[in-house]
Amino acid sequence: MRLPNPLSLRHGSLRMRLLLGALIWIVLAIAVAGWGLRGLFQEHVNQQLQDQLVRQLNQLSASVNVHTDGRVGVPALAGDTRFSTPLSGLYWQVDVLPATGTAQLGAARSRSLWDQLLPLPPDTAFPGSTPRGYAALPLQDAQGHELLAVSRPLQLPDANAPLLRLTVAADQALVAEPVQRFTTMLLTALGALAAGLTLAVAVQLQLALRPLDMLRQRLSAVRTGQSTQLEGDFPNELQPLINEFNHVLSANADIVQRARTQAGNLAHAVHTPLSILGNAAAQESTPLAQLVQEQVATAQRQVDYHLARARAAAAVRATGLRTPVQAPVQALLRTMPRLHAARCVQFAQIGNAEGLAFRGEAQDLFEMLGNLLDNAGKWARHQVQLQVTQEGELLCFTIDDDGPGIPADQRQHIFERGQRLDEQRPGAGLGLDIVRELAHTYGGTVAADVAALGGLRMRLCLPAAQA
């Protein structure tokens, strides 16, 4: 399983929004659950302590007695040794509350109180008891500890027996300690639960958004020419979008194909009368016939130029274009020596272009490379070299010749339409302009420089199709 890339969790991303939203709800839910569980447990422990104090109060009520000399006697309470341990946190006390006179506080008390008394009212006043026969009192001892106490009045059946007040109290620390332990355990458990939920959300998001990553890859394949349609098994929620997009791709391909067909028809329609005019003029040797031949050649080059631009513009808008370059390069290198056979110019390829592909039309690649190789053949003395390399996302064609070269201040002028540096050389001066326009249409470049062979170097860079 591949976890989300942290760099993809950028601000504003869908994954970030969903993850942050889920984390916020997890934190809120865990916080509310922790607060509620801790409150319930604390209430339960408080109730347990109070029930324990009531049981001990009942035991104290059954054990207390008043001697004939007025002394209050209480046998040792069984079951809890903390009553006999000084300052253990668990205490009992018996007060005598006569009908008249001063109350006798602490007439009997547990060993755990040592020399202290529970801070109860010193007079005969007694707080109202509950229906269960006791009252719960919040107290504070001399050390400042919070106490929970239960108290009740007791009137023994003996004659002239005074009113007694029986009280059992416990330090609130007896509640705080288990609550603290429970809180620590609860935080650990809820933290583990939060971490598990967060991991589950991250995995769920990864699985849920994986089709979007696959869609991005399929779109990239269409853009780079590896595919003409979005292919793959997508969820039902995305499949309608995929179908619509494939329909748009098909419609766009049909439009491009119709444009190419119309351009081809136009080329045939124009070339036919131009060829007739050229052939008719070639049979005459008059100045008018020579002028017609020149104009027909110029018109043919202009038609080729504008049709090439229109075809390239349509190809750039098309998807799925991919032209391996090795076969066109080899075909041109076999053809060029025949065109320049009278001058015995050799054409050779340096290296190998296997596996390299141009993201465009094969015909446009032939047009650009053919013009550059033909131009190099016209100026070369003995040889022309062609090398193809891939540099990042660009496919670069380097064509060197051993001709006289071109001065640096004139290299840009060779790409201007109709510009010819030597009128004695054949051509109409449109070939390099066509190369530049086609290269710019595809988002590429073409430039002139000094060749390693001493002549002119033409460097053509075009977008490469991914393997």
Short mmCIF file of C-alpha atoms in Angstrom, two decimals:
data_model
loop_
_atom_site.label_atom_id
_atom_site.label_comp_id
_atom_site.label_asym_id
_atom_site.label_seq_id
_atom_site.Cartn_x
_atom_site.Cartn_y
_atom_site.Cartn_z
CA MET A 1 0.00 0.00 0.00
CA ARG A 2 1.37 3.38 -1.03
CA LEU A 3 0.75 6.12 1.54
CA PRO A 4 -0.09 9.67 0.42
CA ASN A 5 2.82 11.79 -0.64
CA PRO A 6 3.29 14.54 2.03
CA LEU A 7 4.02 17.03 -0.75
CA SER A 8 0.58 16.34 -2.19
CA LEU A 9 -1.10 17.45 1.07
CA ARG A 10 -0.78 21.02 0.08
CA HIS A 11 -3.16 23.77 1.07
CA GLY A 12 -6.39 23.65 -0.90
CA SER A 13 -6.00 20.09 -2.17
CA LEU A 14 -8.95 17.72 -2.01
CA ARG A 15 -6.96 15.20 0.04
CA MET A 16 -5.97 17.91 2.55
CA ARG A 17 -9.53 19.16 2.94
CA LEU A 18 -10.96 15.70 3.50
CA LEU A 19 -8.17 14.73 5.89
CA LEU A 20 -8.42 17.92 7.94
CA GLY A 21 -12.22 17.62 8.10
CA ALA A 22 -11.98 14.04 9.30
CA LEU A 23 -9.27 14.91 11.85
CA ILE A 24 -11.37 17.75 13.27
CA TRP A 25 -14.36 15.46 13.77
CA ILE A 26 -12.17 12.72 15.24
CA VAL A 27 -10.63 15.14 17.76
CA LEU A 28 -14.04 16.55 18.71
CA ALA A 29 -15.60 13.10 19.07
CA ILE A 30 -12.66 11.79 21.11
CA ALA A 31 -12.67 14.88 23.34
CA VAL A 32 -16.43 14.67 24.01
CA ALA A 33 -16.24 10.92 24.60
CA GLY A 34 -13.29 11.31 26.97
CA TRP A 35 -14.98 14.10 28.91
CA GLY A 36 -18.20 12.11 29.19
CA LEU A 37 -16.55 8.84 30.20
CA ARG A 38 -14.38 10.54 32.81
CA GLY A 39 -17.42 12.30 34.26
CA LEU A 40 -19.39 9.07 34.40
CA PHE A 41 -16.53 7.21 36.06
CA GLN A 42 -15.99 9.99 38.61
CA GLU A 43 -19.70 9.99 39.41
CA HIS A 44 -19.59 6.21 39.77
CA VAL A 45 -16.58 6.33 42.12
CA ASN A 46 -18.22 9.08 44.18
CA GLN A 47 -21.38 7.01 44.50
CA GLN A 48 -19.36 3.93 45.40
CA LEU A 49 -17.53 5.85 48.14
CA GLN A 50 -20.76 7.30 49.46
CA ASP A 51 -22.39 3.84 49.55
CA GLN A 52 -19.35 2.51 51.41
CA LEU A 53 -19.59 5.35 53.95
CA VAL A 54 -23.30 4.64 54.44
CA ARG A 55 -22.56 0.98 55.15
CA GLN A 56 -19.94 1.99 57.67
CA LEU A 57 -22.36 4.53 59.16
CA ASN A 58 -24.92 1.75 59.56
CA GLN A 59 -22.28 -0.39 61.25
CA LEU A 60 -21.38 2.53 63.54
CA SER A 61 -25.06 3.02 64.40
CA ALA A 62 -25.37 -0.61 65.40
CA SER A 63 -22.23 -0.50 67.56
CA VAL A 64 -22.58 2.76 69.53
CA ASN A 65 -23.91 2.78 73.10
CA VAL A 66 -24.07 5.18 76.08
CA HIS A 67 -22.84 4.02 79.47
CA THR A 68 -24.63 4.87 82.72
CA ASP A 69 -22.03 7.51 83.51
CA GLY A 70 -22.83 9.26 80.22
CA ARG A 71 -19.76 8.10 78.34
CA VAL A 72 -20.21 7.07 74.72
CA GLY A 73 -18.69 3.74 73.84
CA VAL A 74 -18.01 2.29 70.42
CA PRO A 75 -16.30 -1.08 69.94
CA ALA A 76 -13.69 -1.24 67.18
CA LEU A 77 -15.41 -1.36 63.79
CA ALA A 78 -14.57 -4.56 61.99
CA GLY A 79 -13.71 -4.80 58.33
CA ASP A 80 -11.51 -1.72 57.73
CA THR A 81 -8.20 -1.16 59.47
CA ARG A 82 -7.96 2.40 58.19
CA PHE A 83 -10.14 3.56 61.10
CA SER A 84 -7.27 2.62 63.43
CA THR A 85 -4.50 4.13 61.27
CA PRO A 86 -3.74 7.78 62.08
CA LEU A 87 -4.69 10.21 59.33
CA SER A 88 -5.53 7.37 56.95
CA GLY A 89 -8.25 9.36 55.22
CA LEU A 90 -11.17 7.36 56.65
CA TYR A 91 -12.76 8.60 59.93
CA TRP A 92 -15.79 8.30 62.16
CA GLN A 93 -16.97 10.54 65.00
CA VAL A 94 -19.83 10.52 67.50
CA ASP A 95 -21.10 13.84 68.94
CA VAL A 96 -23.50 14.27 71.84
CA LEU A 97 -26.16 16.90 71.21
CA PRO A 98 -28.11 17.51 74.45
CA ALA A 99 -31.45 19.26 74.34
CA THR A 100 -29.94 22.08 76.39
CA GLY A 101 -26.39 23.08 77.02
CA THR A 102 -23.24 22.78 74.96
CA ALA A 103 -22.73 19.99 72.47
CA GLN A 104 -20.01 17.49 73.26
CA LEU A 105 -18.08 17.19 69.98
CA GLY A 106 -16.01 14.10 69.46
CA ALA A 107 -17.40 12.25 72.45
CA ALA A 108 -16.08 9.22 70.58
CA ARG A 109 -13.97 9.15 67.46
CA SER A 110 -11.85 6.82 65.42
CA ARG A 111 -8.11 6.35 66.03
CA SER A 112 -7.51 7.67 62.53
CA LEU A 113 -8.56 11.19 63.59
CA TRP A 114 -5.67 11.23 66.07
CA ASP A 115 -6.10 14.50 68.02
CA GLN A 116 -8.39 16.20 65.49
CA LEU A 117 -12.12 16.57 65.17
CA LEU A 118 -14.32 16.58 62.13
CA PRO A 119 -15.37 20.21 61.44
CA LEU A 120 -19.08 19.74 62.21
CA PRO A 121 -21.44 22.38 63.62
CA PRO A 122 -20.79 22.77 67.37
CA ASP A 123 -24.42 23.25 68.36
CA THR A 124 -27.44 21.02 68.28
CA ALA A 125 -28.30 22.04 64.73
CA PHE A 126 -28.36 19.09 62.38
CA PRO A 127 -28.68 19.18 58.62
CA GLY A 128 -31.70 17.61 57.10
CA SER A 129 -31.28 13.93 56.37
CA THR A 130 -32.16 12.13 53.16
CA PRO A 131 -34.99 9.61 52.89
CA ARG A 132 -32.34 6.94 53.39
CA GLY A 133 -31.71 8.31 56.90
CA TYR A 134 -28.42 10.19 56.44
CA ALA A 135 -27.06 13.47 55.10
CA ALA A 136 -24.07 13.89 52.77
CA LEU A 137 -21.84 16.75 53.87
CA PRO A 138 -18.83 18.34 52.15
CA LEU A 139 -16.20 19.00 54.82
CA GLN A 140 -12.58 20.15 55.04
CA ASP A 141 -10.12 18.93 57.68
CA ALA A 142 -7.39 20.89 59.41
CA GLN A 143 -4.89 20.10 56.64
CA GLY A 144 -7.21 21.51 54.01
CA HIS A 145 -8.18 18.17 52.52
CA GLU A 146 -11.64 17.89 51.02
CA LEU A 147 -13.79 15.33 52.80
CA LEU A 148 -17.02 13.55 51.92
CA ALA A 149 -19.07 12.79 55.00
CA VAL A 150 -22.38 11.08 55.75
CA SER A 151 -24.12 11.80 59.04
CA ARG A 152 -27.32 10.91 60.83
CA PRO A 153 -28.94 11.53 64.26
CA LEU A 154 -29.42 8.61 66.58
CA GLN A 155 -31.63 8.47 69.67
CA LEU A 156 -30.97 5.35 71.76
CA PRO A 157 -34.02 3.78 73.45
CA ASP A 158 -32.48 4.03 76.93
CA ALA A 159 -34.09 6.40 79.42
CA ASN A 160 -32.61 9.88 79.35
CA ALA A 161 -30.32 8.86 76.49
CA PRO A 162 -28.97 11.98 74.75
CA LEU A 163 -29.26 12.67 71.03
CA LEU A 164 -26.22 11.43 69.19
CA ARG A 165 -24.80 12.56 65.87
CA LEU A 166 -22.91 9.86 64.02
CA THR A 167 -20.59 10.84 61.18
CA VAL A 168 -18.35 8.83 58.85
CA ALA A 169 -16.03 10.78 56.50
CA ALA A 170 -13.45 9.95 53.84
CA ASP A 171 -10.78 12.01 52.10
CA GLN A 172 -11.74 12.94 48.50
CA ALA A 173 -8.28 11.68 47.51
CA LEU A 174 -9.78 8.21 47.72
CA VAL A 175 -11.86 9.30 44.72
CA ALA A 176 -9.20 11.40 42.98
CA GLU A 177 -6.60 8.63 42.84
CA PRO A 178 -8.71 6.04 40.94
CA VAL A 179 -10.14 8.82 38.77
CA GLN A 180 -6.59 9.92 37.90
CA ARG A 181 -5.57 6.36 37.05
CA PHE A 182 -8.68 5.92 34.97
CA THR A 183 -8.02 9.24 33.20
CA THR A 184 -4.49 8.16 32.28
CA MET A 185 -5.73 4.84 30.95
CA LEU A 186 -8.59 6.57 29.15
CA LEU A 187 -6.26 9.09 27.48
CA THR A 188 -3.97 6.28 26.35
CA ALA A 189 -6.85 4.27 24.93
CA LEU A 190 -8.47 7.28 23.24
CA GLY A 191 -5.09 8.39 21.85
CA ALA A 192 -4.58 4.95 20.33
CA LEU A 193 -8.14 5.06 19.00
CA ALA A 194 -7.55 8.52 17.47
CA ALA A 195 -4.30 7.34 15.84
CA GLY A 196 -6.05 4.26 14.47
CA LEU A 197 -8.95 6.33 13.12
CA THR A 198 -6.54 8.82 11.54
CA LEU A 199 -4.63 6.00 9.84
CA ALA A 200 -7.92 4.47 8.71
CA VAL A 201 -9.03 7.81 7.25
CA ALA A 202 -5.67 8.26 5.48
CA VAL A 203 -5.91 4.77 3.99
CA GLN A 204 -9.53 5.34 3.01
CA LEU A 205 -8.63 8.62 1.33
CA GLN A 206 -5.77 6.94 -0.51
CA LEU A 207 -8.05 4.19 -1.76
CA ALA A 208 -10.86 6.63 -2.59
CA LEU A 209 -8.62 9.06 -4.48
CA ARG A 210 -6.55 6.43 -6.27
CA PRO A 211 -8.92 6.51 -9.29
CA LEU A 212 -8.14 10.23 -9.63
CA ASP A 213 -4.42 9.44 -9.75
CA MET A 214 -5.12 6.80 -12.38
CA LEU A 215 -7.20 9.35 -14.31
CA ARG A 216 -4.28 11.79 -14.22
CA GLN A 217 -1.96 9.10 -15.59
CA ARG A 218 -4.40 8.24 -18.39
CA LEU A 219 -4.74 11.93 -19.29
CA SER A 220 -0.96 12.22 -19.36
CA ALA A 221 -0.82 9.21 -21.69
CA VAL A 222 -3.30 10.91 -24.02
CA ARG A 223 -1.37 14.18 -23.91
CA THR A 224 1.96 12.53 -24.69
CA GLY A 225 0.52 10.46 -27.54
CA GLN A 226 0.70 7.05 -25.89
CA SER A 227 -3.07 6.64 -26.11
CA THR A 228 -6.00 8.17 -27.95
CA GLN A 229 -8.65 7.35 -25.33
CA LEU A 230 -8.94 7.22 -21.55
CA GLU A 231 -8.66 3.53 -20.76
CA GLY A 232 -9.02 1.70 -17.48
CA ASP A 233 -11.50 0.39 -14.94
CA PHE A 234 -12.91 3.45 -13.13
CA PRO A 235 -15.55 3.64 -10.36
CA ASN A 236 -19.18 4.19 -11.30
CA GLU A 237 -18.98 7.80 -10.08
CA LEU A 238 -16.17 8.60 -12.55
CA GLN A 239 -17.21 6.44 -15.49
CA PRO A 240 -19.78 8.95 -16.91
CA LEU A 241 -17.06 11.63 -16.89
CA ILE A 242 -14.64 9.23 -18.63
CA ASN A 243 -17.25 8.41 -21.28
CA GLU A 244 -17.97 12.07 -21.96
CA PHE A 245 -14.27 12.89 -22.20
CA ASN A 246 -13.65 10.00 -24.60
CA HIS A 247 -16.55 11.27 -26.68
CA VAL A 248 -14.92 14.72 -26.81
CA LEU A 249 -11.61 13.13 -27.84
CA SER A 250 -13.32 11.18 -30.62
CA ALA A 251 -15.16 14.27 -31.82
CA ASN A 252 -11.94 16.28 -31.80
CA ALA A 253 -10.13 13.55 -33.75
CA ASP A 254 -12.95 13.54 -36.32
CA ILE A 255 -12.72 17.32 -36.72
CA VAL A 256 -8.95 17.15 -37.18
CA GLN A 257 -9.29 14.33 -39.68
CA ARG A 258 -11.87 16.28 -41.68
CA ALA A 259 -9.58 19.31 -41.64
CA ARG A 260 -6.71 17.22 -42.94
CA THR A 261 -8.89 15.74 -45.65
CA GLN A 262 -10.05 19.17 -46.75
CA ALA A 263 -6.46 20.43 -46.75
CA GLY A 264 -5.41 17.47 -48.88
CA ASN A 265 -8.30 18.05 -51.28
CA LEU A 266 -7.35 21.70 -51.56
CA ALA A 267 -3.74 20.75 -52.25
CA HIS A 268 -4.79 18.41 -55.07
CA ALA A 269 -7.21 20.98 -56.45
CA VAL A 270 -4.53 23.69 -56.57
CA HIS A 271 -1.61 21.52 -57.63
CA THR A 272 -3.42 20.12 -60.65
CA PRO A 273 -3.88 23.46 -62.51
CA LEU A 274 -0.43 24.61 -61.38
CA SER A 275 1.11 21.44 -62.80
CA ILE A 276 -0.75 21.95 -66.09
CA LEU A 277 0.48 25.54 -66.30
CA GLY A 278 4.05 24.52 -65.47
CA ASN A 279 4.09 21.70 -68.01
CA ALA A 280 2.66 23.98 -70.71
CA ALA A 281 5.20 26.69 -69.98
CA ALA A 282 8.05 24.16 -70.01
CA GLN A 283 7.31 23.45 -73.66
CA GLU A 284 8.01 27.04 -74.59
CA SER A 285 11.26 28.99 -74.44
CA THR A 286 9.81 32.48 -74.54
CA PRO A 287 10.29 35.01 -71.73
CA LEU A 288 6.60 34.67 -70.89
CA ALA A 289 6.93 30.91 -70.52
CA GLN A 290 9.97 31.34 -68.26
CA LEU A 291 8.03 33.86 -66.14
CA VAL A 292 5.10 31.45 -65.89
CA GLN A 293 7.42 28.66 -64.79
CA GLU A 294 8.95 30.81 -62.07
CA GLN A 295 5.57 31.98 -60.78
CA VAL A 296 4.14 28.46 -60.84
CA ALA A 297 7.11 27.22 -58.78
CA THR A 298 6.63 30.09 -56.33
CA ALA A 299 2.89 29.41 -56.09
CA GLN A 300 3.52 25.72 -55.43
CA ARG A 301 5.95 26.57 -52.64
CA GLN A 302 3.45 29.03 -51.15
CA VAL A 303 0.70 26.42 -51.27
CA ASP A 304 2.98 23.86 -49.64
CA TYR A 305 3.98 26.42 -47.03
CA HIS A 306 0.45 27.38 -45.97
CA LEU A 307 -0.87 23.83 -46.12
CA ALA A 308 1.99 22.70 -43.91
CA ARG A 309 1.15 25.39 -41.37
CA ALA A 310 -2.54 24.48 -41.38
CA ARG A 311 -1.75 20.77 -41.08
CA ALA A 312 0.68 21.36 -38.19
CA ALA A 313 -1.79 23.60 -36.35
CA ALA A 314 -4.42 20.85 -36.59
CA ALA A 315 -1.90 18.24 -35.46
CA VAL A 316 -0.93 20.26 -32.39
CA ARG A 317 -4.57 20.32 -31.28
CA ALA A 318 -4.89 16.58 -31.84
CA THR A 319 -4.10 14.00 -29.18
CA GLY A 320 -2.31 10.68 -29.37
CA LEU A 321 0.30 11.79 -31.91
CA ARG A 322 3.53 9.82 -31.80
CA THR A 323 6.03 9.44 -34.65
CA PRO A 324 9.18 7.30 -34.15
CA VAL A 325 12.04 9.23 -35.73
CA GLN A 326 14.49 6.51 -36.75
CA ALA A 327 12.53 5.35 -39.81
CA PRO A 328 11.98 8.89 -41.26
CA VAL A 329 15.63 9.76 -40.64
CA GLN A 330 16.83 6.64 -42.47
CA ALA A 331 14.43 7.27 -45.36
CA LEU A 332 15.66 10.85 -45.78
CA LEU A 333 19.31 9.82 -45.56
CA ARG A 334 18.69 7.34 -48.39
CA THR A 335 16.89 9.94 -50.51
CA MET A 336 19.21 12.95 -50.14
CA PRO A 337 22.28 11.43 -51.84
CA ARG A 338 20.18 10.89 -54.98
CA LEU A 339 19.03 14.53 -54.98
CA HIS A 340 22.64 15.72 -54.72
CA ALA A 341 24.27 12.92 -56.72
CA ALA A 342 25.91 15.40 -59.11
CA ARG A 343 27.93 16.87 -56.22
CA CYS A 344 28.77 13.52 -54.51
CA VAL A 345 27.65 14.71 -51.06
CA GLN A 346 27.55 11.99 -48.41
CA PHE A 347 24.80 11.96 -45.76
CA ALA A 348 25.41 10.05 -42.50
CA GLN A 349 23.78 9.62 -39.11
CA ILE A 350 25.77 9.86 -35.89
CA GLY A 351 24.47 7.53 -33.22
CA ASN A 352 21.07 5.86 -33.22
CA ALA A 353 17.59 7.24 -32.67
CA GLU A 354 15.87 3.97 -31.78
CA GLY A 355 13.23 4.49 -29.09
CA LEU A 356 12.96 8.25 -29.71
CA ALA A 357 9.65 9.65 -30.95
CA PHE A 358 8.31 13.03 -32.07
CA ARG A 359 4.98 14.25 -30.66
CA GLY A 360 3.52 15.27 -34.01
CA GLU A 361 2.72 14.28 -37.56
CA ALA A 362 5.18 12.13 -39.53
CA GLN A 363 4.57 14.27 -42.63
CA ASP A 364 5.58 17.42 -40.76
CA LEU A 365 8.74 15.73 -39.50
CA PHE A 366 9.60 14.76 -43.08
CA GLU A 367 8.93 18.34 -44.18
CA MET A 368 11.20 19.92 -41.56
CA LEU A 369 14.08 17.43 -41.73
CA GLY A 370 13.85 17.23 -45.51
CA ASN A 371 14.22 21.00 -45.89
CA LEU A 372 17.14 21.15 -43.45
CA LEU A 373 18.98 18.21 -45.05
CA ASP A 374 18.31 19.54 -48.53
CA ASN A 375 19.62 22.97 -47.55
CA ALA A 376 22.74 21.40 -46.01
CA GLY A 377 23.27 19.31 -49.15
CA LYS A 378 23.18 22.41 -51.33
CA TRP A 379 26.00 24.09 -49.37
CA ALA A 380 28.08 21.09 -48.27
CA ARG A 381 31.35 20.30 -50.02
CA HIS A 382 31.54 16.57 -49.24
CA GLN A 383 29.46 15.49 -46.23
CA VAL A 384 26.40 16.18 -44.03
CA GLN A 385 25.97 14.65 -40.58
CA LEU A 386 22.71 14.21 -38.65
CA GLN A 387 22.46 13.44 -34.92
CA VAL A 388 19.27 12.96 -32.86
CA THR A 389 19.29 13.39 -29.08
CA GLN A 390 16.64 13.80 -26.40
CA GLU A 391 17.11 16.63 -23.92
CA GLY A 392 14.41 16.54 -21.28
CA GLU A 393 11.06 16.93 -23.01
CA LEU A 394 12.65 18.04 -26.31
CA LEU A 395 13.90 16.02 -29.25
CA CYS A 396 16.86 17.80 -30.86
CA PHE A 397 18.06 17.21 -34.47
CA THR A 398 21.58 18.55 -35.18
CA ILE A 399 22.54 18.81 -38.88
CA ASP A 400 26.15 19.77 -39.69
CA ASP A 401 27.72 20.37 -43.10
CA ASP A 402 31.28 21.10 -44.21
CA GLY A 403 30.29 24.01 -46.45
CA PRO A 404 31.43 27.62 -46.26
CA GLY A 405 29.09 28.46 -43.38
CA ILE A 406 27.25 31.75 -42.81
CA PRO A 407 28.50 34.84 -40.95
CA ALA A 408 26.95 35.31 -37.52
CA ASP A 409 25.20 38.57 -38.51
CA GLN A 410 23.39 36.82 -41.37
CA ARG A 411 22.24 33.61 -39.67
CA GLN A 412 18.85 34.94 -38.63
CA HIS A 413 18.06 36.21 -42.13
CA ILE A 414 18.10 32.75 -43.65
CA PHE A 415 14.77 31.98 -41.92
CA GLU A 416 12.98 34.93 -43.53
CA ARG A 417 10.48 34.13 -46.25
CA GLY A 418 11.98 34.36 -49.74
CA GLN A 419 15.44 35.17 -48.43
CA ARG A 420 18.25 33.60 -50.50
CA LEU A 421 21.88 34.30 -49.67
CA ASP A 422 23.06 32.98 -53.01
CA GLU A 423 20.88 33.47 -56.09
CA GLN A 424 22.96 30.88 -57.94
CA ARG A 425 21.68 28.13 -55.66
CA PRO A 426 18.37 26.46 -56.58
CA GLY A 427 15.25 27.11 -54.53
CA ALA A 428 12.62 29.73 -53.78
CA GLY A 429 13.84 30.73 -50.32
CA LEU A 430 10.80 29.25 -48.51
CA GLY A 431 12.19 25.97 -47.12
CA LEU A 432 13.77 27.29 -43.92
CA ASP A 433 10.83 29.62 -43.32
CA ILE A 434 8.53 26.61 -43.45
CA VAL A 435 10.80 24.79 -40.99
CA ARG A 436 10.72 27.73 -38.58
CA GLU A 437 6.91 28.12 -38.80
CA LEU A 438 6.30 24.40 -38.30
CA ALA A 439 8.74 24.25 -35.38
CA HIS A 440 7.10 27.26 -33.68
CA THR A 441 3.65 25.76 -34.27
CA TYR A 442 4.69 22.64 -32.38
CA GLY A 443 6.30 24.73 -29.63
CA GLY A 444 9.85 24.01 -30.81
CA THR A 445 12.79 26.05 -32.07
CA VAL A 446 15.26 26.10 -34.92
CA ALA A 447 18.59 27.95 -34.86
CA ALA A 448 21.77 28.28 -36.92
CA ASP A 449 25.30 28.03 -35.54
CA VAL A 450 28.82 26.96 -36.46
CA ALA A 451 29.20 23.25 -37.22
CA ALA A 452 32.01 21.07 -35.97
CA LEU A 453 32.75 20.27 -39.63
CA GLY A 454 33.43 23.95 -40.29
CA GLY A 455 30.21 24.78 -42.11
CA LEU A 456 26.69 25.55 -40.87
CA ARG A 457 24.93 23.77 -38.00
CA MET A 458 21.13 23.71 -37.94
CA ARG A 459 19.64 22.67 -34.63
CA LEU A 460 15.93 21.77 -34.63
CA CYS A 461 14.24 21.06 -31.27
CA LEU A 462 10.71 19.59 -31.18
CA PRO A 463 8.51 18.14 -28.40
CA ALA A 464 9.33 14.52 -27.68
CA ALA A 465 6.71 11.84 -27.18
CA GLN A 466 7.17 9.80 -24.03
CA ALA A 467 7.99 6.15 -24.31
#
